[in-house]
Structure formats: structure tokens, C-alpha cells
Amino acid sequence: MRTAATLPLLATCALLALAGCDNKDPVPPAPRPDAGTRPDAGTGQDAGTEQDAGTEPDGGAVQGPAVINSTPSEGETNVLPVELFKTEATTTGVRKRVTLIFDTPMDTTAAEVTLIDRTTPTNPPRTLTGTWLEYGLMLLVDIPRPESDLPPLEEETAYTLELSGLRSAEGHPVDTSHAGLGDGRLDFTTGRRDGATEHACAHALLESPVPVTASASPTIYPATDASHEFYALTLPASGASFLGYTEVVSGESRDEPVVLYLNHPVPVTVHDTTEGEDAVASTLEPARPVCLDAISHTLKFTAPGGDRFLRLTFGPTALETFTFVFERY
């Protein structure tokens, strides 16, 4: 009895016989793909072909929050160990502030971090509580004095800020494999204190500034050269900006390094006008962050000895009034 499967074979042979087919064994047709060659349940698109639970990210693969920026930065050296701030009308306090910025909102009920002294491991870790800002994206950690006679951080010391107690708003811990911190901890090393800027900060934070109006004339101008003085300088209008002049008289016997501790990056040029118009080299640069709200930049130049008359040109600038502490060294 012929089965349905033999019918296609006989039909093929009959066609070949018309073209001269002999009695040799017939060539079977190419096999059809069977169920074993079709996409199986693991690769199809229907209910049986969806990826199973083993191929989908599970709870353990969820990436935790990461620190995307910090002050100090990861691995930074020569970090300032002491900062000044105003506590009362006649008092300054000291601290070190650390800022951490995360890539996702954090659980603001969890704000404790741990400060570890890696240079002197025998010093006990310090638990600190930060303050969340910017909708849980920024954490400010103020490091106070550990004792009344000690600075917030020691000089030339390696520290780690442990962040394992923090978590995202969804409850995930800080990512310990992110390129930012790597191990989920902030590591940095302090440098030396900046005593000169600390001294200037005390003037800027606690004293009322002496008001001075700069001159609009490059030939007659007021003096702003008293050591340890805190000035509030007002500049005359000059077109759409402000520009003015003041005077510094150098010491008699020696060249003197001079520093103006400014609260804004105001451009300043210096000229020795004793005999003519000789430019005096000066540099304007960011100040060390001892008291950034009061002092952000420094202007430095050397006043040549011999009672030389120096003219300072402030501006042009968009600022009409700004402050600075004047210091000779």
C-alpha cells in the first residue's frame, strides 16, 4: 500500500522517465525543515519564545547611585584642611566642608558618613551627619573640630569618607564600581594650612569695611595701602562698565610682596608712576578656599622699595562696589 509520503517521489520519477530516466535509484527530494530546525521557544516571538527570567536583569543587577562630582575630588592631594566661617558678630569658626553630588535622588533620611584617618589608623573613625540639598542630589558634610584644640583635619594626612550608609530614594546602596569613586568611598589627602589667607579671612569676616571711592582721574586718586585694612571700593561709571584708580606707596627699604584678597575677580593693573608709566607685573588668580564667600581671588605684585608711587587701575568691570583686604609682607 502506497502512503501519502510516496506520492511525491513517484511523481518525480515519472517526470524524469519522460526525459530518459533509467532504473537507477531515484534521487530523493531535499528534506523539509522539521521542528528541530525551526526557532525554538528560547528565540521566538510568541508566548513560548519570550526570554525567561534567567536572561532578564534581576534585582541584584540594578546599578546603585553614583557620585558624579565632589569637592574635594577623588584622589585629590594638597586639600586645604581648614576653612573659616563666621559664627557670631565677633567670632569665626573652623571646619572643612565636603560636597558630594549624586546622579539620582537619594534617601534624605539617611545622611551619615564615616571619616577614616588612613595615615594614623589608630585614630577612631568619626561619624558625621550631612545635609541634603537640591532635592536629594547634593550632600554637604561639614567636618568640625574633633576636639576644641584640634583642627577639623590634620595637615598632610590621607583620609577616606565612607559612604556605605547612603542609599538612593529607591533604597539601593552607593555603587562601588562606578568610575567616579571606584570603591564607593571618597579618598583624598590634605596639604598644609594657609595661614596668610586665614588671617585675611578673619579681617573680611569680622570687620566692617572702610568705604573708599576710587577716582575717575588717572592723575589724582585716594590711597588704599594700609596693611591689614579691609576696604569696600566703589568705582566710577565708565561707559557701560566701571573703572577707577587708587594709590599704593611702597616701603622705604626693601621690595614688598603685596596681596589684595578680593571677593570678586576684578581686573587690576599696576603702574609705577614715580618717574613715568612703568608697568608692574601682577597676577590675579583664585584664592585658596579658606572663606570663599568673603575672599575668592588674590591680586599679587611686588612693590619696589624706595617710597615708589604705584597706581592701581581697577576695571573695567561690571561691578560698581567690591571688597578686598590689603596686606604687605
PDB file of C-alpha atoms in Angstrom, residues 20-322:
ATOM      1  CA  GLY A  20      15.189   9.439 -20.171  1.00  0.00           C
ATOM      2  CA  CYS A  21      15.076   8.201 -16.627  1.00  0.00           C
ATOM      3  CA  ASP A  22      16.590   4.744 -16.211  1.00  0.00           C
ATOM      4  CA  ASN A  23      16.179   2.149 -13.494  1.00  0.00           C
ATOM      5  CA  LYS A  24      18.719   3.733 -11.128  1.00  0.00           C
ATOM      6  CA  ASP A  25      17.609   4.605  -7.639  1.00  0.00           C
ATOM      7  CA  PRO A  26      15.578   7.801  -7.676  1.00  0.00           C
ATOM      8  CA  VAL A  27      17.054  10.929  -6.067  1.00  0.00           C
ATOM      9  CA  PRO A  28      15.015  11.836  -3.027  1.00  0.00           C
ATOM     10  CA  PRO A  29      13.766  15.394  -2.719  1.00  0.00           C
ATOM     11  CA  ALA A  30      15.516  17.819  -0.405  1.00  0.00           C
ATOM     12  CA  PRO A  31      14.335  17.362   3.160  1.00  0.00           C
ATOM     13  CA  ARG A  32      11.917  19.845   4.562  1.00  0.00           C
ATOM     14  CA  PRO A  33      12.827  21.715   7.732  1.00  0.00           C
ATOM     15  CA  ASP A  34      11.406  19.843  10.632  1.00  0.00           C
ATOM     16  CA  ALA A  35      10.586  21.023  14.087  1.00  0.00           C
ATOM     17  CA  GLY A  36      14.226  20.653  15.106  1.00  0.00           C
ATOM     18  CA  THR A  37      15.388  23.337  12.642  1.00  0.00           C
ATOM     19  CA  ARG A  38      12.805  25.936  13.486  1.00  0.00           C
ATOM     20  CA  PRO A  39      13.448  28.617  16.093  1.00  0.00           C
ATOM     21  CA  ASP A  40      12.736  27.140  19.448  1.00  0.00           C
ATOM     22  CA  ALA A  41      10.994  28.595  22.402  1.00  0.00           C
ATOM     23  CA  GLY A  42      14.090  30.479  23.513  1.00  0.00           C
ATOM     24  CA  THR A  43      14.334  32.572  20.300  1.00  0.00           C
ATOM     25  CA  GLY A  44      10.780  33.023  19.029  1.00  0.00           C
ATOM     26  CA  GLN A  45       8.450  35.966  19.490  1.00  0.00           C
ATOM     27  CA  ASP A  46       5.306  34.225  20.763  1.00  0.00           C
ATOM     28  CA  ALA A  47       4.415  33.257  24.266  1.00  0.00           C
ATOM     29  CA  GLY A  48       6.832  30.328  24.115  1.00  0.00           C
ATOM     30  CA  THR A  49       9.646  32.413  22.696  1.00  0.00           C
ATOM     31  CA  GLU A  50       9.929  35.196  25.279  1.00  0.00           C
ATOM     32  CA  GLN A  51      13.112  35.475  27.289  1.00  0.00           C
ATOM     33  CA  ASP A  52      12.834  33.727  30.570  1.00  0.00           C
ATOM     34  CA  ALA A  53      13.627  35.078  33.994  1.00  0.00           C
ATOM     35  CA  GLY A  54      17.207  33.879  33.714  1.00  0.00           C
ATOM     36  CA  THR A  55      18.041  36.321  30.897  1.00  0.00           C
ATOM     37  CA  GLU A  56      16.398  39.442  32.327  1.00  0.00           C
ATOM     38  CA  PRO A  57      18.183  41.751  34.809  1.00  0.00           C
ATOM     39  CA  ASP A  58      17.278  40.715  38.285  1.00  0.00           C
ATOM     40  CA  GLY A  59      17.256  42.700  41.481  1.00  0.00           C
ATOM     41  CA  GLY A  60      20.980  42.123  42.056  1.00  0.00           C
ATOM     42  CA  ALA A  61      21.923  43.723  38.712  1.00  0.00           C
ATOM     43  CA  VAL A  62      20.322  47.096  39.419  1.00  0.00           C
ATOM     44  CA  GLN A  63      23.007  49.778  39.412  1.00  0.00           C
ATOM     45  CA  GLY A  64      23.107  51.854  42.563  1.00  0.00           C
ATOM     46  CA  PRO A  65      23.516  55.626  42.813  1.00  0.00           C
ATOM     47  CA  ALA A  66      26.915  57.067  41.928  1.00  0.00           C
ATOM     48  CA  VAL A  67      28.838  60.183  42.941  1.00  0.00           C
ATOM     49  CA  ILE A  68      29.353  62.193  39.750  1.00  0.00           C
ATOM     50  CA  ASN A  69      31.176  65.150  41.313  1.00  0.00           C
ATOM     51  CA  SER A  70      32.746  66.006  44.643  1.00  0.00           C
ATOM     52  CA  THR A  71      34.807  68.620  46.450  1.00  0.00           C
ATOM     53  CA  PRO A  72      37.478  67.518  47.111  1.00  0.00           C
ATOM     54  CA  SER A  73      37.651  65.243  44.101  1.00  0.00           C
ATOM     55  CA  GLU A  74      38.514  61.562  44.274  1.00  0.00           C
ATOM     56  CA  GLY A  75      42.245  61.115  44.885  1.00  0.00           C
ATOM     57  CA  GLU A  76      42.904  64.851  45.254  1.00  0.00           C
ATOM     58  CA  THR A  77      46.061  65.882  47.096  1.00  0.00           C
ATOM     59  CA  ASN A  78      47.068  69.111  48.848  1.00  0.00           C
ATOM     60  CA  VAL A  79      43.489  69.545  50.054  1.00  0.00           C
ATOM     61  CA  LEU A  80      43.052  72.533  52.369  1.00  0.00           C
ATOM     62  CA  PRO A  81      42.485  71.076  55.868  1.00  0.00           C
ATOM     63  CA  VAL A  82      40.885  74.156  57.491  1.00  0.00           C
ATOM     64  CA  GLU A  83      38.223  76.638  56.373  1.00  0.00           C
ATOM     65  CA  LEU A  84      36.875  79.662  58.272  1.00  0.00           C
ATOM     66  CA  PHE A  85      33.296  80.835  58.608  1.00  0.00           C
ATOM     67  CA  LYS A  86      31.508  83.440  60.678  1.00  0.00           C
ATOM     68  CA  THR A  87      29.649  82.104  63.708  1.00  0.00           C
ATOM     69  CA  GLU A  88      28.781  85.336  65.546  1.00  0.00           C
ATOM     70  CA  ALA A  89      29.402  89.057  65.088  1.00  0.00           C
ATOM     71  CA  THR A  90      32.897  88.848  66.550  1.00  0.00           C
ATOM     72  CA  THR A  91      33.739  85.166  66.208  1.00  0.00           C
ATOM     73  CA  THR A  92      34.908  82.842  63.467  1.00  0.00           C
ATOM     74  CA  GLY A  93      34.660  79.081  63.458  1.00  0.00           C
ATOM     75  CA  VAL A  94      36.719  76.468  61.615  1.00  0.00           C
ATOM     76  CA  ARG A  95      35.563  73.473  59.639  1.00  0.00           C
ATOM     77  CA  LYS A  96      36.206  71.515  56.459  1.00  0.00           C
ATOM     78  CA  ARG A  97      33.282  71.160  54.056  1.00  0.00           C
ATOM     79  CA  VAL A  98      32.931  68.207  51.693  1.00  0.00           C
ATOM     80  CA  THR A  99      30.383  68.298  48.866  1.00  0.00           C
ATOM     81  CA  LEU A 100      29.031  65.186  47.128  1.00  0.00           C
ATOM     82  CA  ILE A 101      26.771  65.274  44.049  1.00  0.00           C
ATOM     83  CA  PHE A 102      24.850  62.137  43.045  1.00  0.00           C
ATOM     84  CA  ASP A 103      23.364  61.069  39.722  1.00  0.00           C
ATOM     85  CA  THR A 104      19.968  60.214  41.177  1.00  0.00           C
ATOM     86  CA  PRO A 105      17.817  61.482  44.074  1.00  0.00           C
ATOM     87  CA  MET A 106      18.844  59.988  47.384  1.00  0.00           C
ATOM     88  CA  ASP A 107      17.022  58.944  50.543  1.00  0.00           C
ATOM     89  CA  THR A 108      17.298  62.134  52.582  1.00  0.00           C
ATOM     90  CA  THR A 109      16.579  60.285  55.838  1.00  0.00           C
ATOM     91  CA  ALA A 110      19.996  58.621  55.546  1.00  0.00           C
ATOM     92  CA  ALA A 111      22.796  61.190  55.806  1.00  0.00           C
ATOM     93  CA  GLU A 112      25.502  59.579  57.940  1.00  0.00           C
ATOM     94  CA  VAL A 113      29.025  59.062  56.568  1.00  0.00           C
ATOM     95  CA  THR A 114      32.219  57.912  58.251  1.00  0.00           C
ATOM     96  CA  LEU A 115      35.570  59.723  58.161  1.00  0.00           C
ATOM     97  CA  ILE A 116      38.604  57.424  58.394  1.00  0.00           C
ATOM     98  CA  ASP A 117      42.187  58.560  59.029  1.00  0.00           C
ATOM     99  CA  ARG A 118      44.323  56.322  56.800  1.00  0.00           C
ATOM    100  CA  THR A 119      47.629  57.894  57.842  1.00  0.00           C
ATOM    101  CA  THR A 120      47.026  57.193  61.534  1.00  0.00           C
ATOM    102  CA  PRO A 121      44.686  54.170  61.671  1.00  0.00           C
ATOM    103  CA  THR A 122      44.731  54.218  65.466  1.00  0.00           C
ATOM    104  CA  ASN A 123      42.602  57.370  65.375  1.00  0.00           C
ATOM    105  CA  PRO A 124      38.983  56.219  65.721  1.00  0.00           C
ATOM    106  CA  PRO A 125      36.638  56.737  62.749  1.00  0.00           C
ATOM    107  CA  ARG A 126      34.338  59.753  63.050  1.00  0.00           C
ATOM    108  CA  THR A 127      30.632  59.519  62.242  1.00  0.00           C
ATOM    109  CA  LEU A 128      29.342  62.694  60.562  1.00  0.00           C
ATOM    110  CA  THR A 129      25.836  63.697  59.509  1.00  0.00           C
ATOM    111  CA  GLY A 130      25.491  65.608  56.266  1.00  0.00           C
ATOM    112  CA  THR A 131      22.781  67.933  54.971  1.00  0.00           C
ATOM    113  CA  TRP A 132      20.849  67.116  51.795  1.00  0.00           C
ATOM    114  CA  LEU A 133      20.205  69.857  49.239  1.00  0.00           C
ATOM    115  CA  GLU A 134      18.959  70.104  45.637  1.00  0.00           C
ATOM    116  CA  TYR A 135      16.130  67.598  46.017  1.00  0.00           C
ATOM    117  CA  GLY A 136      18.418  64.941  47.449  1.00  0.00           C
ATOM    118  CA  LEU A 137      21.113  65.231  44.781  1.00  0.00           C
ATOM    119  CA  MET A 138      23.738  67.109  46.840  1.00  0.00           C
ATOM    120  CA  LEU A 139      25.100  66.231  50.263  1.00  0.00           C
ATOM    121  CA  LEU A 140      27.086  68.765  52.306  1.00  0.00           C
ATOM    122  CA  VAL A 141      29.268  67.255  55.017  1.00  0.00           C
ATOM    123  CA  ASP A 142      30.823  69.720  57.461  1.00  0.00           C
ATOM    124  CA  ILE A 143      33.787  68.250  59.339  1.00  0.00           C
ATOM    125  CA  PRO A 144      34.140  70.051  62.709  1.00  0.00           C
ATOM    126  CA  ARG A 145      36.974  70.003  65.180  1.00  0.00           C
ATOM    127  CA  PRO A 146      37.246  66.548  66.801  1.00  0.00           C
ATOM    128  CA  GLU A 147      38.302  68.370  69.962  1.00  0.00           C
ATOM    129  CA  SER A 148      38.332  72.043  70.916  1.00  0.00           C
ATOM    130  CA  ASP A 149      42.095  72.386  70.459  1.00  0.00           C
ATOM    131  CA  LEU A 150      42.412  70.375  67.224  1.00  0.00           C
ATOM    132  CA  PRO A 151      41.780  71.389  63.586  1.00  0.00           C
ATOM    133  CA  PRO A 152      38.998  69.722  61.590  1.00  0.00           C
ATOM    134  CA  LEU A 153      41.581  67.783  59.555  1.00  0.00           C
ATOM    135  CA  GLU A 154      45.272  67.299  60.161  1.00  0.00           C
ATOM    136  CA  GLU A 155      47.846  68.544  57.690  1.00  0.00           C
ATOM    137  CA  GLU A 156      49.403  66.139  55.163  1.00  0.00           C
ATOM    138  CA  THR A 157      47.101  63.285  56.120  1.00  0.00           C
ATOM    139  CA  ALA A 158      45.268  60.725  53.965  1.00  0.00           C
ATOM    140  CA  TYR A 159      41.529  60.413  54.622  1.00  0.00           C
ATOM    141  CA  THR A 160      38.626  58.291  53.404  1.00  0.00           C
ATOM    142  CA  LEU A 161      34.975  59.255  53.566  1.00  0.00           C
ATOM    143  CA  GLU A 162      32.950  56.048  53.760  1.00  0.00           C
ATOM    144  CA  LEU A 163      29.526  56.343  52.059  1.00  0.00           C
ATOM    145  CA  SER A 164      28.079  52.866  52.631  1.00  0.00           C
ATOM    146  CA  GLY A 165      25.309  54.252  54.838  1.00  0.00           C
ATOM    147  CA  LEU A 166      23.781  56.251  51.971  1.00  0.00           C
ATOM    148  CA  ARG A 167      21.173  54.910  49.577  1.00  0.00           C
ATOM    149  CA  SER A 168      19.021  56.092  46.714  1.00  0.00           C
ATOM    150  CA  ALA A 169      15.377  57.060  47.095  1.00  0.00           C
ATOM    151  CA  GLU A 170      14.577  53.518  45.853  1.00  0.00           C
ATOM    152  CA  GLY A 171      16.759  52.017  48.579  1.00  0.00           C
ATOM    153  CA  HIS A 172      19.807  50.988  46.545  1.00  0.00           C
ATOM    154  CA  PRO A 173      23.296  51.396  48.116  1.00  0.00           C
ATOM    155  CA  VAL A 174      26.022  53.527  46.560  1.00  0.00           C
ATOM    156  CA  ASP A 175      27.595  51.877  43.514  1.00  0.00           C
ATOM    157  CA  THR A 176      31.079  50.571  44.361  1.00  0.00           C
ATOM    158  CA  SER A 177      32.134  50.015  40.729  1.00  0.00           C
ATOM    159  CA  HIS A 178      31.416  53.453  39.276  1.00  0.00           C
ATOM    160  CA  ALA A 179      34.319  55.227  37.581  1.00  0.00           C
ATOM    161  CA  GLY A 180      33.907  58.270  39.833  1.00  0.00           C
ATOM    162  CA  LEU A 181      34.833  56.814  43.220  1.00  0.00           C
ATOM    163  CA  GLY A 182      35.563  53.240  42.194  1.00  0.00           C
ATOM    164  CA  ASP A 183      35.135  51.683  45.618  1.00  0.00           C
ATOM    165  CA  GLY A 184      32.201  53.852  46.715  1.00  0.00           C
ATOM    166  CA  ARG A 185      34.456  55.818  49.072  1.00  0.00           C
ATOM    167  CA  LEU A 186      35.951  59.310  48.701  1.00  0.00           C
ATOM    168  CA  ASP A 187      39.729  59.304  49.190  1.00  0.00           C
ATOM    169  CA  PHE A 188      41.815  62.482  49.495  1.00  0.00           C
ATOM    170  CA  THR A 189      44.981  63.802  51.131  1.00  0.00           C
ATOM    171  CA  THR A 190      45.362  67.138  52.906  1.00  0.00           C
ATOM    172  CA  GLY A 191      48.197  69.630  52.463  1.00  0.00           C
ATOM    173  CA  ARG A 192      49.378  72.485  54.654  1.00  0.00           C
ATOM    174  CA  ARG A 193      47.155  75.174  56.142  1.00  0.00           C
ATOM    175  CA  ASP A 194      47.134  78.614  54.511  1.00  0.00           C
ATOM    176  CA  GLY A 195      47.857  80.904  57.448  1.00  0.00           C
ATOM    177  CA  ALA A 196      48.081  84.082  55.364  1.00  0.00           C
ATOM    178  CA  THR A 197      44.632  83.577  53.825  1.00  0.00           C
ATOM    179  CA  GLU A 198      43.199  82.571  57.209  1.00  0.00           C
ATOM    180  CA  HIS A 199      44.460  85.890  58.603  1.00  0.00           C
ATOM    181  CA  ALA A 200      42.879  87.847  55.728  1.00  0.00           C
ATOM    182  CA  CYS A 201      39.632  85.897  56.148  1.00  0.00           C
ATOM    183  CA  ALA A 202      39.437  86.979  59.794  1.00  0.00           C
ATOM    184  CA  HIS A 203      39.520  90.627  58.633  1.00  0.00           C
ATOM    185  CA  ALA A 204      36.946  90.040  55.889  1.00  0.00           C
ATOM    186  CA  LEU A 205      34.558  88.024  58.054  1.00  0.00           C
ATOM    187  CA  LEU A 206      34.611  90.092  61.235  1.00  0.00           C
ATOM    188  CA  GLU A 207      35.375  93.718  60.339  1.00  0.00           C
ATOM    189  CA  SER A 208      33.256  96.422  58.757  1.00  0.00           C
ATOM    190  CA  PRO A 209      34.961  97.572  55.538  1.00  0.00           C
ATOM    191  CA  VAL A 210      36.411 101.056  55.156  1.00  0.00           C
ATOM    192  CA  PRO A 211      34.482 102.742  52.316  1.00  0.00           C
ATOM    193  CA  VAL A 212      36.606 104.332  49.570  1.00  0.00           C
ATOM    194  CA  THR A 213      35.515 105.824  46.254  1.00  0.00           C
ATOM    195  CA  ALA A 214      38.088 105.347  43.531  1.00  0.00           C
ATOM    196  CA  SER A 215      38.997 108.298  41.318  1.00  0.00           C
ATOM    197  CA  ALA A 216      37.874 108.629  37.732  1.00  0.00           C
ATOM    198  CA  SER A 217      41.122 110.535  37.033  1.00  0.00           C
ATOM    199  CA  PRO A 218      44.433 108.689  36.364  1.00  0.00           C
ATOM    200  CA  THR A 219      46.401 111.552  37.939  1.00  0.00           C
ATOM    201  CA  ILE A 220      44.767 112.146  41.346  1.00  0.00           C
ATOM    202  CA  TYR A 221      43.462 109.226  43.410  1.00  0.00           C
ATOM    203  CA  PRO A 222      42.947 108.057  47.017  1.00  0.00           C
ATOM    204  CA  ALA A 223      45.229 105.638  48.840  1.00  0.00           C
ATOM    205  CA  THR A 224      44.231 102.041  49.582  1.00  0.00           C
ATOM    206  CA  ASP A 225      47.515 100.759  51.002  1.00  0.00           C
ATOM    207  CA  ALA A 226      47.119 100.347  54.774  1.00  0.00           C
ATOM    208  CA  SER A 227      48.301  96.937  55.960  1.00  0.00           C
ATOM    209  CA  HIS A 228      45.567  94.642  57.345  1.00  0.00           C
ATOM    210  CA  GLU A 229      42.851  97.015  56.129  1.00  0.00           C
ATOM    211  CA  PHE A 230      39.524  95.785  54.803  1.00  0.00           C
ATOM    212  CA  TYR A 231      38.268  98.106  52.040  1.00  0.00           C
ATOM    213  CA  ALA A 232      34.946  98.474  50.228  1.00  0.00           C
ATOM    214  CA  LEU A 233      35.870 100.169  46.949  1.00  0.00           C
ATOM    215  CA  THR A 234      33.297 101.945  44.785  1.00  0.00           C
ATOM    216  CA  LEU A 235      34.236 102.597  41.157  1.00  0.00           C
ATOM    217  CA  PRO A 236      33.021 105.482  38.967  1.00  0.00           C
ATOM    218  CA  ALA A 237      30.976 104.651  35.895  1.00  0.00           C
ATOM    219  CA  SER A 238      32.926 104.390  32.654  1.00  0.00           C
ATOM    220  CA  GLY A 239      30.546 103.899  29.747  1.00  0.00           C
ATOM    221  CA  ALA A 240      28.642 100.672  30.268  1.00  0.00           C
ATOM    222  CA  SER A 241      31.052  99.447  32.981  1.00  0.00           C
ATOM    223  CA  PHE A 242      33.008 100.774  35.971  1.00  0.00           C
ATOM    224  CA  LEU A 243      36.661 101.830  36.253  1.00  0.00           C
ATOM    225  CA  GLY A 244      38.709 103.732  38.836  1.00  0.00           C
ATOM    226  CA  TYR A 245      42.133 104.422  40.322  1.00  0.00           C
ATOM    227  CA  THR A 246      43.759 104.238  43.755  1.00  0.00           C
ATOM    228  CA  GLU A 247      47.336 104.583  45.043  1.00  0.00           C
ATOM    229  CA  VAL A 248      49.863 102.411  46.838  1.00  0.00           C
ATOM    230  CA  VAL A 249      53.140 103.848  48.182  1.00  0.00           C
ATOM    231  CA  SER A 250      55.907 101.288  48.596  1.00  0.00           C
ATOM    232  CA  GLY A 251      58.132 100.928  51.645  1.00  0.00           C
ATOM    233  CA  GLU A 252      61.435 102.712  52.067  1.00  0.00           C
ATOM    234  CA  SER A 253      63.991  99.965  52.478  1.00  0.00           C
ATOM    235  CA  ARG A 254      63.025  96.862  50.516  1.00  0.00           C
ATOM    236  CA  ASP A 255      60.776  95.387  47.892  1.00  0.00           C
ATOM    237  CA  GLU A 256      57.474  94.273  49.411  1.00  0.00           C
ATOM    238  CA  PRO A 257      55.199  91.466  48.240  1.00  0.00           C
ATOM    239  CA  VAL A 258      51.653  92.856  48.220  1.00  0.00           C
ATOM    240  CA  VAL A 259      48.431  90.835  48.128  1.00  0.00           C
ATOM    241  CA  LEU A 260      44.879  92.102  47.679  1.00  0.00           C
ATOM    242  CA  TYR A 261      42.367  89.490  48.891  1.00  0.00           C
ATOM    243  CA  LEU A 262      39.301  90.226  46.729  1.00  0.00           C
ATOM    244  CA  ASN A 263      35.749  88.966  46.957  1.00  0.00           C
ATOM    245  CA  HIS A 264      35.389  89.088  43.146  1.00  0.00           C
ATOM    246  CA  PRO A 265      37.787  88.571  40.205  1.00  0.00           C
ATOM    247  CA  VAL A 266      38.137  92.270  39.378  1.00  0.00           C
ATOM    248  CA  PRO A 267      40.848  93.025  36.782  1.00  0.00           C
ATOM    249  CA  VAL A 268      43.641  95.209  38.184  1.00  0.00           C
ATOM    250  CA  THR A 269      46.725  96.696  36.527  1.00  0.00           C
ATOM    251  CA  VAL A 270      49.630  98.263  38.428  1.00  0.00           C
ATOM    252  CA  HIS A 271      51.929 101.072  37.249  1.00  0.00           C
ATOM    253  CA  ASP A 272      54.908 102.745  38.890  1.00  0.00           C
ATOM    254  CA  THR A 273      54.233 106.459  38.255  1.00  0.00           C
ATOM    255  CA  THR A 274      57.183 107.857  40.223  1.00  0.00           C
ATOM    256  CA  GLU A 275      59.045 108.952  37.090  1.00  0.00           C
ATOM    257  CA  GLY A 276      56.791 107.749  34.296  1.00  0.00           C
ATOM    258  CA  GLU A 277      54.364 104.934  33.429  1.00  0.00           C
ATOM    259  CA  ASP A 278      56.240 101.726  34.224  1.00  0.00           C
ATOM    260  CA  ALA A 279      54.101  98.594  34.328  1.00  0.00           C
ATOM    261  CA  VAL A 280      54.499  96.408  37.407  1.00  0.00           C
ATOM    262  CA  ALA A 281      53.845  92.708  36.878  1.00  0.00           C
ATOM    263  CA  SER A 282      50.818  91.378  38.742  1.00  0.00           C
ATOM    264  CA  THR A 283      48.770  88.171  38.831  1.00  0.00           C
ATOM    265  CA  LEU A 284      45.066  87.686  39.504  1.00  0.00           C
ATOM    266  CA  GLU A 285      44.178  84.140  40.484  1.00  0.00           C
ATOM    267  CA  PRO A 286      41.640  82.159  42.520  1.00  0.00           C
ATOM    268  CA  ALA A 287      42.285  82.237  46.252  1.00  0.00           C
ATOM    269  CA  ARG A 288      42.589  79.062  48.268  1.00  0.00           C
ATOM    270  CA  PRO A 289      39.080  78.198  49.542  1.00  0.00           C
ATOM    271  CA  VAL A 290      39.551  79.290  53.135  1.00  0.00           C
ATOM    272  CA  CYS A 291      36.480  81.576  53.154  1.00  0.00           C
ATOM    273  CA  LEU A 292      35.118  81.645  49.607  1.00  0.00           C
ATOM    274  CA  ASP A 293      32.113  83.852  50.384  1.00  0.00           C
ATOM    275  CA  ALA A 294      34.429  86.615  51.623  1.00  0.00           C
ATOM    276  CA  ILE A 295      37.606  86.031  49.591  1.00  0.00           C
ATOM    277  CA  SER A 296      37.509  84.390  46.170  1.00  0.00           C
ATOM    278  CA  HIS A 297      40.603  85.798  44.389  1.00  0.00           C
ATOM    279  CA  THR A 298      44.001  87.308  45.072  1.00  0.00           C
ATOM    280  CA  LEU A 299      45.923  90.030  43.242  1.00  0.00           C
ATOM    281  CA  LYS A 300      49.669  89.736  43.823  1.00  0.00           C
ATOM    282  CA  PHE A 301      52.524  92.071  42.892  1.00  0.00           C
ATOM    283  CA  THR A 302      55.821  93.278  44.298  1.00  0.00           C
ATOM    284  CA  ALA A 303      56.037  96.934  45.293  1.00  0.00           C
ATOM    285  CA  PRO A 304      59.629  98.133  44.634  1.00  0.00           C
ATOM    286  CA  GLY A 305      61.324  99.682  47.668  1.00  0.00           C
ATOM    287  CA  GLY A 306      62.172 103.372  47.937  1.00  0.00           C
ATOM    288  CA  ASP A 307      58.877 105.165  48.502  1.00  0.00           C
ATOM    289  CA  ARG A 308      57.659 104.465  44.964  1.00  0.00           C
ATOM    290  CA  PHE A 309      54.220 105.691  43.899  1.00  0.00           C
ATOM    291  CA  LEU A 310      52.096 102.976  42.362  1.00  0.00           C
ATOM    292  CA  ARG A 311      48.766 103.478  40.638  1.00  0.00           C
ATOM    293  CA  LEU A 312      46.221 100.665  40.725  1.00  0.00           C
ATOM    294  CA  THR A 313      43.646 100.621  37.929  1.00  0.00           C
ATOM    295  CA  PHE A 314      40.523  98.635  38.822  1.00  0.00           C
ATOM    296  CA  GLY A 315      38.383  97.573  35.875  1.00  0.00           C
ATOM    297  CA  PRO A 316      36.767  97.849  33.527  1.00  0.00           C
ATOM    298  CA  THR A 317      34.309  95.617  35.364  1.00  0.00           C
ATOM    299  CA  ALA A 318      30.575  95.101  35.705  1.00  0.00           C
ATOM    300  CA  LEU A 319      30.920  95.565  39.487  1.00  0.00           C
ATOM    301  CA  GLU A 320      30.445  99.004  40.969  1.00  0.00           C
ATOM    302  CA  THR A 321      31.446  98.009  44.519  1.00  0.00           C
ATOM    303  CA  PHE A 322      33.535  95.142  45.863  1.00  0.00           C
TER     304      PHE A 322
END
